[in-house]
Coordinates of C-alpha atoms in Angstrom, one line a residue:
X1 CA 9.2 3.5 13.9
X2 CA 7.3 6.7 13.9
X3 CA 4.9 5.4 10.4
X4 CA 3.6 2.4 12.6
X5 CA 2.8 3.9 15.3
X6 CA 1.2 7.2 12.9
X7 CA -0.8 4.3 11.4
X8 CA -2.0 2.9 14.3
X9 CA -2.5 5.5 15.7
X10 CA -5.5 7.0 12.0
X11 CA -6.3 2.8 13.0
X12 CA -7.6 3.1 16.1
X13 CA -8.9 6.3 14.7
X14 CA -11.1 5.4 12.0
X15 CA -12.6 2.1 13.6
X16 CA -13.5 4.8 16.3
X17 CA -15.7 7.1 14.5
X18 CA -19.1 5.8 12.9
X19 CA -18.5 7.3 9.4
X20 CA -14.6 7.0 8.9
X21 CA -13.2 6.9 5.1
X22 CA -11.2 4.5 3.4
X23 CA -10.2 7.3 1.9
X24 CA -8.5 9.0 4.0
X25 CA -6.1 6.5 5.8
X26 CA -3.3 6.4 5.1
X27 CA 0.2 8.4 6.3
X28 CA 0.2 12.1 3.8
X29 CA 3.4 12.6 2.5
X30 CA 3.4 8.3 1.6
X31 CA 3.8 9.9 -1.9
X32 CA 7.0 12.1 -0.5
X33 CA 8.5 8.2 -0.4
X34 CA 7.1 6.0 -2.6
X35 CA 5.2 5.7 -6.0
X36 CA 3.3 2.2 -7.8
X37 CA 3.0 1.1 -10.4
X38 CA 0.5 -1.3 -11.2
X39 CA -2.4 -2.7 -13.1
X40 CA -5.6 -5.5 -12.6
X41 CA -5.5 -8.7 -13.8
X42 CA -7.1 -11.9 -14.1
X43 CA -5.3 -14.2 -12.9
X44 CA -6.1 -18.2 -14.3
X45 CA -4.3 -19.3 -11.7
X46 CA -6.0 -16.8 -9.1
X47 CA -8.9 -15.0 -10.3
X48 CA -8.8 -10.5 -9.8
X49 CA -5.2 -9.7 -9.1
X50 CA -3.9 -6.2 -8.6
X51 CA 0.8 -6.5 -9.9
X52 CA 3.0 -3.9 -10.2
X53 CA 6.3 -2.4 -8.6
X54 CA 6.0 -0.7 -4.9
X55 CA 9.5 2.4 -5.4
X56 CA 11.0 4.2 -3.2
X57 CA 11.1 7.2 -3.9
X58 CA 14.0 7.6 -0.5
X59 CA 17.3 6.6 -0.3
X60 CA 16.5 4.4 2.6
X61 CA 15.1 0.8 2.5
X62 CA 11.9 0.3 3.0
X63 CA 10.3 -2.7 4.9
X64 CA 7.3 -3.7 6.6
X65 CA 5.5 -2.1 3.8
X66 CA 1.7 -1.6 3.6
X67 CA -0.7 -1.3 0.9
X68 CA -4.5 -0.2 0.7
X69 CA -6.4 -1.9 -1.6
X70 CA -9.5 -0.6 -2.2
X71 CA -12.6 -2.0 -4.5
X72 CA -14.2 1.0 -6.3
X73 CA -17.9 0.2 -8.2
X74 CA -18.6 1.9 -11.9
X75 CA -19.0 5.5 -10.2
X76 CA -15.3 5.3 -7.7
X77 CA -17.5 4.9 -5.1
X78 CA -15.5 2.5 -2.6
X79 CA -17.5 -1.1 -1.9
X80 CA -14.7 -2.9 0.2
X81 CA -10.4 -2.5 1.4
X82 CA -8.2 -4.3 2.5
X83 CA -5.0 -4.3 4.4
X84 CA -1.7 -6.2 2.2
X85 CA 2.3 -6.3 3.4
X86 CA 4.0 -5.9 0.4
X87 CA 7.1 -9.0 0.9
X88 CA 10.7 -7.8 1.3
X89 CA 12.5 -4.4 0.9
X90 CA 12.0 -1.7 -1.6
X91 CA 15.6 -0.3 -2.1
X92 CA 16.2 3.1 -1.5
X93 CA 15.7 4.6 -4.5
X94 CA 14.7 0.8 -6.2
X95 CA 11.4 -1.2 -6.9
X96 CA 9.7 -4.3 -5.5
X97 CA 7.2 -6.3 -7.6
X98 CA 3.3 -6.7 -5.7
X99 CA 0.0 -9.6 -6.9
X100 CA -2.6 -9.3 -4.7
X101 CA -5.0 -10.8 -4.6
X102 CA -8.2 -8.5 -4.9
X103 CA -12.5 -9.7 -4.9
X104 CA -14.1 -8.8 -9.2
X105 CA -14.1 -4.9 -8.5
X106 CA -15.1 -2.5 -11.2
X107 CA -11.7 -0.7 -10.1
X108 CA -9.6 0.2 -7.4
X109 CA -7.3 2.0 -5.4
X110 CA -4.2 1.8 -4.5
X111 CA -2.1 3.2 -1.8
X112 CA 0.8 3.5 0.4
X113 CA -0.7 3.0 3.8
X114 CA 2.4 2.4 6.4
X115 CA 6.6 0.7 5.9
X116 CA 8.9 1.3 7.5
X117 CA 13.0 2.8 7.0
X118 CA 15.7 0.5 7.6
X119 CA 18.3 2.2 9.5
X120 CA 21.2 1.7 9.0
X121 CA 20.8 2.5 4.6
X122 CA 22.0 4.7 3.1
X123 CA 20.2 8.9 4.8
X124 CA 20.7 7.2 8.1

């Protein structure tokens, strides 16, 4: 529950500041628990996508995982962002596949924004 509360607080703070940057949006330390393996691709049916695996490096299952997907211009500056829910539960020590449609862009940056560890899983 704490990660969800922290994410909500960060969202409120970032929306209230006129100069808030999407780069700073996310839970610090998420990379302790997760890492992403992904690629941008062009789907004949759906257009531009990012797809790959979210690896849960922690011992407990995680659910309600939200990713921040940022679109980048050719210089690496953020041009837009969206939050997407990764469907399913990432097992502790396992991985979970995801696909997300995205606007066309020169590049993308993804990070784990928020999650809930499942109580009663390994490590709890």
